[in-house]
């Protein structure tokens, strides 16, 4: 009886603030589609009686994360901060700098409603939960401008191989076959998408789950590096910096396609484009329709302020609530972290992702498989590879050595 009363009281305290409390929330969502999505979170928090103080940091996660971590470790913590699912905040948790959200998770049945379970597992340390997942983002998508192909009298490609085959005609028409921004993570993302698409799921699992270095060094992955070399040629004339600038090249028809995560959907929506009509989205590059369950979660640094801590827990509960999950993810282009909500308004691309998710064709993201050090080394290698004439065989060998260093 006492336990059930305590649980009820906790749920009420999470849902009903006694007075408004300001919380600074840091994140790296600054593109048009991202800003529209994060505005839904701020609107919901403000409507609950508290106040969202936006702390957007431009430049993407690679720029934002060091700033966030420096503030937390330097004694200037924010109220909440975005990280990707995985190990990015693990050292902060282990250092005792993050708020334990286990009571919020238990009061709101997170273990029963959040899917896949790996999202919570990724931020569970010693049995305690330290994050509020907000979405599932998968990077393995090929985005195509349908008009580029219809103007050339070509069928819109249905997979990566067809895309590569039509590239000469696209280029002859003065278009960029493949849009790619110059931020380091973008070339790494493209390579990651090719791993499952080209090598296949079994080979991917052998390398990233089982850590089989013989498969990593073998012929399946040699094909991946050759595909990356082909893509490097197709993107040679893409000179933009940010990912959303590359997406805009596709939206405006200056480029035919882009390998990018499903967050690109937000940019197409802001531009008024219709999925399945104006543009095509191909999960798994159309070759292997699997998605990795990466995405975003919010962590809450310890503030030593009971009033703000209560607000932090209210925000954590709100982020996982059905209403916020629908409003946020429809704008973001991402998939919700709970399957018991109404997504009848989902567009063609989100429906593809939901079907894959429901079918269980999912794999954990790289953030869950490899340490930040291994990922940074691999990212640096991809930057060098995409910006030079490094032979695919040489890049392949260097990549295997990087993976071995993380074993």
mmCIF file of C-alpha atoms in Angstrom:
data_model
loop_
_atom_site.group_PDB
_atom_site.id
_atom_site.type_symbol
_atom_site.label_atom_id
_atom_site.label_comp_id
_atom_site.label_asym_id
_atom_site.label_seq_id
_atom_site.Cartn_x
_atom_site.Cartn_y
_atom_site.Cartn_z
ATOM 1 C CA UNK A 1 0.000 0.000 0.000
ATOM 2 C CA UNK A 2 2.760 2.443 0.950
ATOM 3 C CA UNK A 3 4.685 1.657 -2.239
ATOM 4 C CA UNK A 4 1.683 2.263 -4.508
ATOM 5 C CA UNK A 5 0.932 5.567 -2.762
ATOM 6 C CA UNK A 6 4.534 6.671 -3.204
ATOM 7 C CA UNK A 7 4.402 5.770 -6.906
ATOM 8 C CA UNK A 8 1.188 7.739 -7.349
ATOM 9 C CA UNK A 9 2.617 10.732 -5.557
ATOM 10 C CA UNK A 10 5.743 10.604 -7.702
ATOM 11 C CA UNK A 11 3.709 10.489 -10.907
ATOM 12 C CA UNK A 12 1.714 13.509 -9.707
ATOM 13 C CA UNK A 13 4.863 15.412 -8.797
ATOM 14 C CA UNK A 14 6.280 14.738 -12.257
ATOM 15 C CA UNK A 15 3.094 15.894 -13.996
ATOM 16 C CA UNK A 16 2.110 18.904 -11.881
ATOM 17 C CA UNK A 17 4.702 21.598 -11.150
ATOM 18 C CA UNK A 18 3.944 23.786 -8.137
ATOM 19 C CA UNK A 19 5.551 26.786 -9.845
ATOM 20 C CA UNK A 20 7.344 27.554 -13.095
ATOM 21 C CA UNK A 21 11.025 26.682 -13.181
ATOM 22 C CA UNK A 22 13.437 27.655 -15.939
ATOM 23 C CA UNK A 23 15.680 24.977 -17.431
ATOM 24 C CA UNK A 24 18.358 25.649 -20.012
ATOM 25 C CA UNK A 25 18.306 22.865 -22.620
ATOM 26 C CA UNK A 26 21.313 22.445 -24.903
ATOM 27 C CA UNK A 27 21.129 20.663 -28.262
ATOM 28 C CA UNK A 28 22.489 20.904 -31.810
ATOM 29 C CA UNK A 29 19.183 21.096 -33.712
ATOM 30 C CA UNK A 30 19.528 24.269 -35.767
ATOM 31 C CA UNK A 31 18.382 23.507 -39.340
ATOM 32 C CA UNK A 32 14.899 24.527 -40.475
ATOM 33 C CA UNK A 33 13.338 21.109 -39.930
ATOM 34 C CA UNK A 34 15.173 20.563 -36.652
ATOM 35 C CA UNK A 35 14.164 23.959 -35.300
ATOM 36 C CA UNK A 36 10.519 23.228 -36.097
ATOM 37 C CA UNK A 37 10.768 19.949 -34.192
ATOM 38 C CA UNK A 38 12.533 21.266 -31.110
ATOM 39 C CA UNK A 39 9.964 24.069 -30.935
ATOM 40 C CA UNK A 40 7.379 21.367 -30.199
ATOM 41 C CA UNK A 41 9.364 20.262 -27.142
ATOM 42 C CA UNK A 42 9.720 23.816 -25.900
ATOM 43 C CA UNK A 43 6.024 24.522 -26.468
ATOM 44 C CA UNK A 44 4.975 21.449 -24.491
ATOM 45 C CA UNK A 45 7.304 22.225 -21.574
ATOM 46 C CA UNK A 46 6.164 25.853 -21.422
ATOM 47 C CA UNK A 47 2.510 24.766 -21.571
ATOM 48 C CA UNK A 48 3.109 22.468 -18.592
ATOM 49 C CA UNK A 49 3.945 25.470 -16.439
ATOM 50 C CA UNK A 50 7.742 25.443 -16.627
ATOM 51 C CA UNK A 51 10.044 27.380 -18.952
ATOM 52 C CA UNK A 52 12.302 25.988 -21.683
ATOM 53 C CA UNK A 53 15.402 28.175 -22.143
ATOM 54 C CA UNK A 54 16.809 27.199 -25.519
ATOM 55 C CA UNK A 55 20.539 26.582 -25.724
ATOM 56 C CA UNK A 56 20.995 25.599 -29.372
ATOM 57 C CA UNK A 57 24.610 25.126 -30.483
ATOM 58 C CA UNK A 58 25.223 25.373 -34.226
ATOM 59 C CA UNK A 59 27.585 23.079 -36.080
ATOM 60 C CA UNK A 60 26.227 19.630 -35.314
ATOM 61 C CA UNK A 61 27.031 17.122 -32.616
ATOM 62 C CA UNK A 62 30.757 17.107 -33.278
ATOM 63 C CA UNK A 63 30.904 20.798 -32.364
ATOM 64 C CA UNK A 64 28.271 20.761 -29.645
ATOM 65 C CA UNK A 65 29.265 17.723 -27.589
ATOM 66 C CA UNK A 66 32.696 19.003 -26.472
ATOM 67 C CA UNK A 67 31.060 22.279 -25.390
ATOM 68 C CA UNK A 68 28.348 20.461 -23.465
ATOM 69 C CA UNK A 69 30.801 18.113 -21.786
ATOM 70 C CA UNK A 70 33.151 20.970 -20.907
ATOM 71 C CA UNK A 71 30.343 22.884 -19.221
ATOM 72 C CA UNK A 72 29.211 19.859 -17.210
ATOM 73 C CA UNK A 73 32.700 18.909 -16.059
ATOM 74 C CA UNK A 74 33.643 22.564 -15.507
ATOM 75 C CA UNK A 75 30.882 23.286 -13.018
ATOM 76 C CA UNK A 76 28.512 25.166 -15.328
ATOM 77 C CA UNK A 77 25.876 22.499 -16.088
ATOM 78 C CA UNK A 78 22.706 23.115 -18.054
ATOM 79 C CA UNK A 79 19.323 21.737 -17.036
ATOM 80 C CA UNK A 80 19.177 19.136 -19.799
ATOM 81 C CA UNK A 81 21.285 18.227 -22.776
ATOM 82 C CA UNK A 82 20.975 16.163 -25.930
ATOM 83 C CA UNK A 83 23.247 13.222 -26.645
ATOM 84 C CA UNK A 84 22.909 10.371 -29.106
ATOM 85 C CA UNK A 85 21.921 6.929 -27.910
ATOM 86 C CA UNK A 86 25.024 5.034 -26.851
ATOM 87 C CA UNK A 87 28.181 5.731 -24.916
ATOM 88 C CA UNK A 88 28.568 9.490 -25.416
ATOM 89 C CA UNK A 89 27.549 10.340 -21.837
ATOM 90 C CA UNK A 90 28.880 7.186 -20.161
ATOM 91 C CA UNK A 91 31.934 8.815 -18.578
ATOM 92 C CA UNK A 92 29.779 11.658 -17.232
ATOM 93 C CA UNK A 93 27.415 9.122 -15.673
ATOM 94 C CA UNK A 94 30.291 7.134 -14.188
ATOM 95 C CA UNK A 95 31.723 10.360 -12.747
ATOM 96 C CA UNK A 96 28.471 10.943 -10.860
ATOM 97 C CA UNK A 97 27.581 14.079 -12.817
ATOM 98 C CA UNK A 98 24.230 12.961 -14.239
ATOM 99 C CA UNK A 99 20.831 12.746 -12.569
ATOM 100 C CA UNK A 100 19.397 9.283 -11.897
ATOM 101 C CA UNK A 101 15.981 9.058 -13.627
ATOM 102 C CA UNK A 102 15.070 5.563 -12.468
ATOM 103 C CA UNK A 103 12.162 6.817 -10.346
ATOM 104 C CA UNK A 104 10.693 8.693 -13.321
ATOM 105 C CA UNK A 105 11.155 5.673 -15.577
ATOM 106 C CA UNK A 106 9.444 3.343 -13.109
ATOM 107 C CA UNK A 107 6.565 5.728 -12.410
ATOM 108 C CA UNK A 108 5.883 6.039 -16.138
ATOM 109 C CA UNK A 109 6.525 2.406 -17.139
ATOM 110 C CA UNK A 110 9.346 3.220 -19.546
ATOM 111 C CA UNK A 111 10.600 -0.356 -19.637
ATOM 112 C CA UNK A 112 7.197 -1.494 -20.910
ATOM 113 C CA UNK A 113 6.576 1.248 -23.480
ATOM 114 C CA UNK A 114 9.991 2.170 -24.919
ATOM 115 C CA UNK A 115 10.962 0.114 -27.976
ATOM 116 C CA UNK A 116 13.439 -1.260 -28.782
ATOM 117 C CA UNK A 117 14.744 -1.992 -25.260
ATOM 118 C CA UNK A 118 18.281 -1.149 -26.398
ATOM 119 C CA UNK A 119 17.384 2.554 -26.171
ATOM 120 C CA UNK A 120 17.060 2.345 -22.391
ATOM 121 C CA UNK A 121 19.826 -0.241 -22.099
ATOM 122 C CA UNK A 122 22.195 2.265 -23.712
ATOM 123 C CA UNK A 123 21.784 4.670 -20.790
ATOM 124 C CA UNK A 124 21.385 2.145 -17.992
ATOM 125 C CA UNK A 125 24.432 1.945 -15.739
ATOM 126 C CA UNK A 126 24.533 -0.393 -12.738
ATOM 127 C CA UNK A 127 20.796 -0.906 -13.058
ATOM 128 C CA UNK A 128 19.940 2.804 -12.998
ATOM 129 C CA UNK A 129 18.456 4.804 -15.908
ATOM 130 C CA UNK A 130 20.067 8.120 -16.810
ATOM 131 C CA UNK A 131 18.340 9.322 -19.978
ATOM 132 C CA UNK A 132 14.964 10.051 -21.553
ATOM 133 C CA UNK A 133 14.974 8.751 -25.159
ATOM 134 C CA UNK A 134 13.041 10.962 -27.577
ATOM 135 C CA UNK A 135 13.397 9.373 -31.008
ATOM 136 C CA UNK A 136 14.895 6.758 -33.283
ATOM 137 C CA UNK A 137 16.995 8.087 -36.126
ATOM 138 C CA UNK A 138 18.467 5.846 -38.782
ATOM 139 C CA UNK A 139 21.212 7.079 -41.109
ATOM 140 C CA UNK A 140 20.893 4.434 -43.844
ATOM 141 C CA UNK A 141 18.683 6.337 -46.305
ATOM 142 C CA UNK A 142 19.113 7.460 -49.903
ATOM 143 C CA UNK A 143 17.072 10.576 -50.746
ATOM 144 C CA UNK A 144 16.249 11.298 -54.403
ATOM 145 C CA UNK A 145 14.706 14.210 -56.290
ATOM 146 C CA UNK A 146 12.128 12.564 -58.553
ATOM 147 C CA UNK A 147 12.015 15.455 -61.048
ATOM 148 C CA UNK A 148 15.723 15.152 -61.841
ATOM 149 C CA UNK A 149 15.045 11.682 -63.223
ATOM 150 C CA UNK A 150 11.699 12.308 -64.898
ATOM 151 C CA UNK A 151 13.170 15.328 -66.730
ATOM 152 C CA UNK A 152 15.847 12.998 -68.108
ATOM 153 C CA UNK A 153 13.275 10.392 -69.077
ATOM 154 C CA UNK A 154 14.695 7.973 -66.533
ATOM 155 C CA UNK A 155 12.862 5.884 -63.962
ATOM 156 C CA UNK A 156 13.565 6.971 -60.392
ATOM 157 C CA UNK A 157 16.181 4.539 -58.999
ATOM 158 C CA UNK A 158 14.948 1.955 -56.531
ATOM 159 C CA UNK A 159 18.354 1.134 -55.035
ATOM 160 C CA UNK A 160 21.977 2.233 -54.806
ATOM 161 C CA UNK A 161 23.113 0.178 -57.816
ATOM 162 C CA UNK A 162 20.552 1.816 -60.078
ATOM 163 C CA UNK A 163 21.504 5.208 -58.669
ATOM 164 C CA UNK A 164 25.173 4.651 -59.572
ATOM 165 C CA UNK A 165 24.242 3.350 -63.024
ATOM 166 C CA UNK A 166 22.263 6.505 -63.877
ATOM 167 C CA UNK A 167 24.899 8.896 -62.499
ATOM 168 C CA UNK A 168 26.664 9.532 -65.856
ATOM 169 C CA UNK A 169 23.415 10.768 -67.431
ATOM 170 C CA UNK A 170 22.677 12.894 -64.393
ATOM 171 C CA UNK A 171 26.126 14.444 -64.534
ATOM 172 C CA UNK A 172 25.882 15.024 -68.286
ATOM 173 C CA UNK A 173 22.755 17.085 -67.584
ATOM 174 C CA UNK A 174 24.785 19.398 -65.345
ATOM 175 C CA UNK A 175 23.573 17.940 -62.063
ATOM 176 C CA UNK A 176 25.583 16.724 -59.081
ATOM 177 C CA UNK A 177 24.896 12.989 -58.768
ATOM 178 C CA UNK A 178 25.516 12.792 -55.015
ATOM 179 C CA UNK A 179 25.243 15.695 -52.578
ATOM 180 C CA UNK A 180 27.642 15.494 -49.641
ATOM 181 C CA UNK A 181 28.540 18.173 -47.100
ATOM 182 C CA UNK A 182 32.048 18.733 -45.791
ATOM 183 C CA UNK A 183 31.314 18.139 -42.110
ATOM 184 C CA UNK A 184 33.438 15.133 -41.022
ATOM 185 C CA UNK A 185 30.547 13.041 -39.759
ATOM 186 C CA UNK A 186 28.763 13.122 -43.118
ATOM 187 C CA UNK A 187 31.323 11.026 -44.996
ATOM 188 C CA UNK A 188 31.439 8.663 -42.029
ATOM 189 C CA UNK A 189 27.644 8.372 -42.121
ATOM 190 C CA UNK A 190 27.700 7.572 -45.843
ATOM 191 C CA UNK A 191 30.259 4.833 -45.250
ATOM 192 C CA UNK A 192 28.194 3.419 -42.398
ATOM 193 C CA UNK A 193 25.096 3.304 -44.604
ATOM 194 C CA UNK A 194 27.039 1.411 -47.261
ATOM 195 C CA UNK A 195 28.169 -1.227 -44.793
ATOM 196 C CA UNK A 196 24.741 -2.834 -44.414
ATOM 197 C CA UNK A 197 23.612 -1.970 -47.948
ATOM 198 C CA UNK A 198 26.653 -3.452 -49.717
ATOM 199 C CA UNK A 199 28.201 -5.985 -47.327
ATOM 200 C CA UNK A 200 24.864 -7.282 -46.087
ATOM 201 C CA UNK A 201 23.480 -7.722 -42.610
ATOM 202 C CA UNK A 202 25.332 -10.922 -41.731
ATOM 203 C CA UNK A 203 28.713 -9.387 -42.505
ATOM 204 C CA UNK A 204 27.786 -6.204 -40.647
ATOM 205 C CA UNK A 205 26.805 -8.141 -37.540
ATOM 206 C CA UNK A 206 29.952 -10.252 -37.707
ATOM 207 C CA UNK A 207 32.091 -7.105 -37.645
ATOM 208 C CA UNK A 208 30.132 -4.752 -35.397
ATOM 209 C CA UNK A 209 28.503 -7.178 -32.971
ATOM 210 C CA UNK A 210 30.815 -10.206 -32.944
ATOM 211 C CA UNK A 211 33.954 -8.112 -33.604
ATOM 212 C CA UNK A 212 35.169 -10.603 -36.225
ATOM 213 C CA UNK A 213 38.212 -8.962 -37.752
ATOM 214 C CA UNK A 214 38.605 -11.645 -40.427
ATOM 215 C CA UNK A 215 35.257 -10.590 -41.881
ATOM 216 C CA UNK A 216 36.238 -6.927 -41.483
ATOM 217 C CA UNK A 217 39.341 -7.556 -43.594
ATOM 218 C CA UNK A 218 37.545 -9.839 -46.053
ATOM 219 C CA UNK A 219 35.926 -9.528 -49.490
ATOM 220 C CA UNK A 220 32.511 -8.319 -48.278
ATOM 221 C CA UNK A 221 34.054 -5.197 -46.838
ATOM 222 C CA UNK A 222 36.390 -4.762 -49.783
ATOM 223 C CA UNK A 223 33.176 -4.220 -51.794
ATOM 224 C CA UNK A 224 32.072 -1.573 -49.294
ATOM 225 C CA UNK A 225 35.283 0.398 -49.755
ATOM 226 C CA UNK A 226 34.973 0.138 -53.543
ATOM 227 C CA UNK A 227 31.407 1.471 -53.281
ATOM 228 C CA UNK A 228 32.713 4.338 -51.163
ATOM 229 C CA UNK A 229 35.307 5.085 -53.843
ATOM 230 C CA UNK A 230 32.517 5.184 -56.441
ATOM 231 C CA UNK A 231 30.477 7.512 -54.228
ATOM 232 C CA UNK A 232 33.518 9.749 -53.768
ATOM 233 C CA UNK A 233 33.570 10.381 -57.521
ATOM 234 C CA UNK A 234 29.832 11.076 -57.628
ATOM 235 C CA UNK A 235 30.155 13.677 -54.855
ATOM 236 C CA UNK A 236 33.254 15.390 -56.263
ATOM 237 C CA UNK A 237 31.389 18.556 -57.265
ATOM 238 C CA UNK A 238 29.450 18.880 -54.016
ATOM 239 C CA UNK A 239 31.127 21.769 -52.199
ATOM 240 C CA UNK A 240 28.638 22.708 -49.475
ATOM 241 C CA UNK A 241 29.474 22.433 -45.779
ATOM 242 C CA UNK A 242 26.403 21.574 -43.710
ATOM 243 C CA UNK A 243 24.237 18.478 -44.159
ATOM 244 C CA UNK A 244 21.079 20.521 -44.632
ATOM 245 C CA UNK A 245 22.785 22.531 -47.392
ATOM 246 C CA UNK A 246 23.448 19.230 -49.135
ATOM 247 C CA UNK A 247 19.815 18.238 -48.612
ATOM 248 C CA UNK A 248 18.791 21.559 -50.144
ATOM 249 C CA UNK A 249 20.769 20.697 -53.284
ATOM 250 C CA UNK A 250 18.489 17.681 -53.660
ATOM 251 C CA UNK A 251 15.325 19.623 -52.793
ATOM 252 C CA UNK A 252 16.103 22.254 -55.448
ATOM 253 C CA UNK A 253 17.155 19.725 -58.081
ATOM 254 C CA UNK A 254 20.781 20.790 -58.229
ATOM 255 C CA UNK A 255 21.714 17.301 -57.054
ATOM 256 C CA UNK A 256 20.030 13.975 -57.715
ATOM 257 C CA UNK A 257 20.490 12.297 -54.355
ATOM 258 C CA UNK A 258 21.985 12.270 -50.891
ATOM 259 C CA UNK A 259 22.861 9.599 -48.355
ATOM 260 C CA UNK A 260 21.547 11.020 -45.099
ATOM 261 C CA UNK A 261 19.594 10.096 -42.012
ATOM 262 C CA UNK A 262 15.841 10.298 -41.827
ATOM 263 C CA UNK A 263 16.150 13.742 -40.263
ATOM 264 C CA UNK A 264 16.432 14.972 -43.861
ATOM 265 C CA UNK A 265 12.664 14.493 -43.973
ATOM 266 C CA UNK A 266 12.226 17.599 -41.862
ATOM 267 C CA UNK A 267 13.933 19.729 -44.508
ATOM 268 C CA UNK A 268 11.741 18.340 -47.304
ATOM 269 C CA UNK A 269 8.646 19.048 -45.193
ATOM 270 C CA UNK A 270 9.651 22.634 -44.448
ATOM 271 C CA UNK A 271 10.185 23.101 -48.210
ATOM 272 C CA UNK A 272 6.644 21.860 -48.853
ATOM 273 C CA UNK A 273 7.730 18.708 -50.683
ATOM 274 C CA UNK A 274 5.589 15.567 -50.646
ATOM 275 C CA UNK A 275 7.124 12.173 -49.929
ATOM 276 C CA UNK A 276 6.533 9.681 -52.728
ATOM 277 C CA UNK A 277 5.642 12.447 -55.170
ATOM 278 C CA UNK A 278 8.386 15.044 -55.149
ATOM 279 C CA UNK A 279 11.035 12.861 -53.592
ATOM 280 C CA UNK A 280 11.831 9.222 -52.922
ATOM 281 C CA UNK A 281 13.402 7.775 -49.798
ATOM 282 C CA UNK A 282 15.158 4.411 -49.828
ATOM 283 C CA UNK A 283 15.969 2.858 -46.427
ATOM 284 C CA UNK A 284 19.069 0.693 -46.504
ATOM 285 C CA UNK A 285 19.887 2.425 -49.821
ATOM 286 C CA UNK A 286 17.179 0.195 -51.282
ATOM 287 C CA UNK A 287 19.418 -2.880 -51.048
ATOM 288 C CA UNK A 288 18.919 -4.114 -47.489
ATOM 289 C CA UNK A 289 15.966 -2.573 -45.690
ATOM 290 C CA UNK A 290 17.295 -2.535 -42.173
ATOM 291 C CA UNK A 291 17.591 0.501 -39.939
ATOM 292 C CA UNK A 292 19.893 1.118 -37.034
ATOM 293 C CA UNK A 293 18.276 2.374 -33.863
ATOM 294 C CA UNK A 294 20.357 5.441 -33.270
ATOM 295 C CA UNK A 295 18.777 8.735 -32.370
ATOM 296 C CA UNK A 296 18.607 11.152 -29.508
ATOM 297 C CA UNK A 297 18.088 11.148 -25.765
ATOM 298 C CA UNK A 298 18.203 13.841 -23.113
ATOM 299 C CA UNK A 299 20.405 13.622 -20.060
ATOM 300 C CA UNK A 300 20.053 15.810 -16.991
ATOM 301 C CA UNK A 301 23.197 17.035 -15.198
ATOM 302 C CA UNK A 302 23.068 17.199 -11.413
ATOM 303 C CA UNK A 303 22.327 20.756 -10.281
ATOM 304 C CA UNK A 304 22.166 20.486 -6.468
ATOM 305 C CA UNK A 305 18.919 22.456 -6.570
ATOM 306 C CA UNK A 306 15.782 20.549 -5.447
ATOM 307 C CA UNK A 307 13.442 22.849 -7.355
ATOM 308 C CA UNK A 308 15.334 22.478 -10.613
ATOM 309 C CA UNK A 309 15.760 18.747 -10.074
ATOM 310 C CA UNK A 310 11.987 18.396 -9.822
ATOM 311 C CA UNK A 311 11.640 20.350 -13.085
ATOM 312 C CA UNK A 312 14.233 18.112 -14.721
ATOM 313 C CA UNK A 313 12.174 15.061 -13.840
ATOM 314 C CA UNK A 314 8.997 16.708 -15.110
ATOM 315 C CA UNK A 315 10.712 17.404 -18.418
ATOM 316 C CA UNK A 316 12.048 13.843 -18.633
ATOM 317 C CA UNK A 317 8.535 12.441 -18.201
ATOM 318 C CA UNK A 318 7.095 14.919 -20.690
ATOM 319 C CA UNK A 319 9.577 13.988 -23.425
ATOM 320 C CA UNK A 320 8.364 10.386 -23.409
ATOM 321 C CA UNK A 321 4.644 11.257 -23.184
ATOM 322 C CA UNK A 322 2.422 10.226 -26.128
ATOM 323 C CA UNK A 323 1.438 13.771 -27.120
ATOM 324 C CA UNK A 324 5.008 15.042 -27.257
ATOM 325 C CA UNK A 325 6.234 11.940 -29.068
ATOM 326 C CA UNK A 326 3.690 12.506 -31.850
ATOM 327 C CA UNK A 327 4.207 16.275 -32.219
ATOM 328 C CA UNK A 328 7.997 16.113 -32.103
ATOM 329 C CA UNK A 329 8.634 13.121 -34.356
ATOM 330 C CA UNK A 330 6.207 14.179 -37.081
ATOM 331 C CA UNK A 331 8.240 17.386 -37.437
ATOM 332 C CA UNK A 332 11.653 15.756 -36.961
ATOM 333 C CA UNK A 333 11.187 12.941 -39.464
ATOM 334 C CA UNK A 334 12.290 10.437 -36.846
ATOM 335 C CA UNK A 335 10.470 7.413 -35.441
ATOM 336 C CA UNK A 336 8.910 7.497 -31.968
ATOM 337 C CA UNK A 337 10.376 5.511 -29.089
ATOM 338 C CA UNK A 338 6.993 4.055 -28.194
ATOM 339 C CA UNK A 339 4.650 2.025 -30.385
ATOM 340 C CA UNK A 340 1.359 2.810 -28.658
ATOM 341 C CA UNK A 341 0.732 6.202 -30.238
ATOM 342 C CA UNK A 342 -1.312 7.399 -33.210
ATOM 343 C CA UNK A 343 0.862 8.160 -36.223
ATOM 344 C CA UNK A 344 -1.879 8.193 -38.864
ATOM 345 C CA UNK A 345 -0.474 11.523 -40.072
ATOM 346 C CA UNK A 346 2.885 9.928 -40.938
ATOM 347 C CA UNK A 347 4.102 10.499 -44.493
ATOM 348 C CA UNK A 348 5.316 7.878 -46.982
ATOM 349 C CA UNK A 349 8.892 7.846 -45.673
ATOM 350 C CA UNK A 350 7.981 7.613 -41.999
ATOM 351 C CA UNK A 351 5.606 4.755 -42.828
ATOM 352 C CA UNK A 352 8.492 2.875 -44.435
ATOM 353 C CA UNK A 353 10.531 3.313 -41.278
ATOM 354 C CA UNK A 354 7.641 2.279 -39.035
ATOM 355 C CA UNK A 355 7.108 -0.874 -41.104
ATOM 356 C CA UNK A 356 10.776 -1.838 -40.777
ATOM 357 C CA UNK A 357 10.710 -1.110 -37.054
ATOM 358 C CA UNK A 358 7.546 -3.177 -36.543
ATOM 359 C CA UNK A 359 9.066 -6.030 -38.505
ATOM 360 C CA UNK A 360 12.093 -6.088 -36.237
ATOM 361 C CA UNK A 361 14.606 -5.414 -39.012
ATOM 362 C CA UNK A 362 16.759 -3.315 -36.709
ATOM 363 C CA UNK A 363 20.363 -3.199 -35.563
ATOM 364 C CA UNK A 364 22.055 -1.134 -32.830
ATOM 365 C CA UNK A 365 23.771 2.074 -33.897
ATOM 366 C CA UNK A 366 27.511 2.551 -34.056
ATOM 367 C CA UNK A 367 27.389 4.587 -30.854
ATOM 368 C CA UNK A 368 26.282 1.428 -29.069
ATOM 369 C CA UNK A 369 28.879 -0.859 -30.695
ATOM 370 C CA UNK A 370 32.161 1.023 -30.592
ATOM 371 C CA UNK A 371 33.853 3.389 -28.171
ATOM 372 C CA UNK A 372 33.976 7.125 -28.931
ATOM 373 C CA UNK A 373 37.733 6.787 -29.567
ATOM 374 C CA UNK A 374 37.285 4.120 -32.251
ATOM 375 C CA UNK A 375 34.476 6.110 -33.846
ATOM 376 C CA UNK A 376 36.579 9.286 -33.926
ATOM 377 C CA UNK A 377 39.495 7.486 -35.548
ATOM 378 C CA UNK A 378 37.190 5.938 -38.142
ATOM 379 C CA UNK A 379 35.625 9.331 -38.823
ATOM 380 C CA UNK A 380 39.041 10.906 -39.330
ATOM 381 C CA UNK A 381 39.954 8.140 -41.770
ATOM 382 C CA UNK A 382 36.763 8.690 -43.747
ATOM 383 C CA UNK A 383 37.446 12.418 -43.977
ATOM 384 C CA UNK A 384 40.921 11.707 -45.340
ATOM 385 C CA UNK A 385 39.593 9.082 -47.748
ATOM 386 C CA UNK A 386 36.791 11.217 -49.181
ATOM 387 C CA UNK A 387 39.034 14.268 -49.602
ATOM 388 C CA UNK A 388 41.950 12.503 -51.288
ATOM 389 C CA UNK A 389 42.706 9.851 -53.868
ATOM 390 C CA UNK A 390 43.520 7.237 -51.225
ATOM 391 C CA UNK A 391 43.076 3.793 -52.727
ATOM 392 C CA UNK A 392 40.132 1.853 -51.286
ATOM 393 C CA UNK A 393 42.474 -1.023 -50.431
ATOM 394 C CA UNK A 394 44.644 1.263 -48.317
ATOM 395 C CA UNK A 395 41.644 2.770 -46.523
ATOM 396 C CA UNK A 396 40.274 -0.718 -45.887
ATOM 397 C CA UNK A 397 43.499 -1.854 -44.231
ATOM 398 C CA UNK A 398 43.689 1.272 -42.045
ATOM 399 C CA UNK A 399 40.061 0.855 -41.009
ATOM 400 C CA UNK A 400 40.607 -2.721 -39.854
ATOM 401 C CA UNK A 401 43.554 -1.587 -37.713
ATOM 402 C CA UNK A 402 41.362 1.071 -36.108
ATOM 403 C CA UNK A 403 38.732 -1.506 -35.201
ATOM 404 C CA UNK A 404 41.379 -3.834 -33.777
ATOM 405 C CA UNK A 405 42.584 -1.030 -31.494
ATOM 406 C CA UNK A 406 39.166 -1.011 -29.828
ATOM 407 C CA UNK A 407 39.060 -4.713 -28.984
#
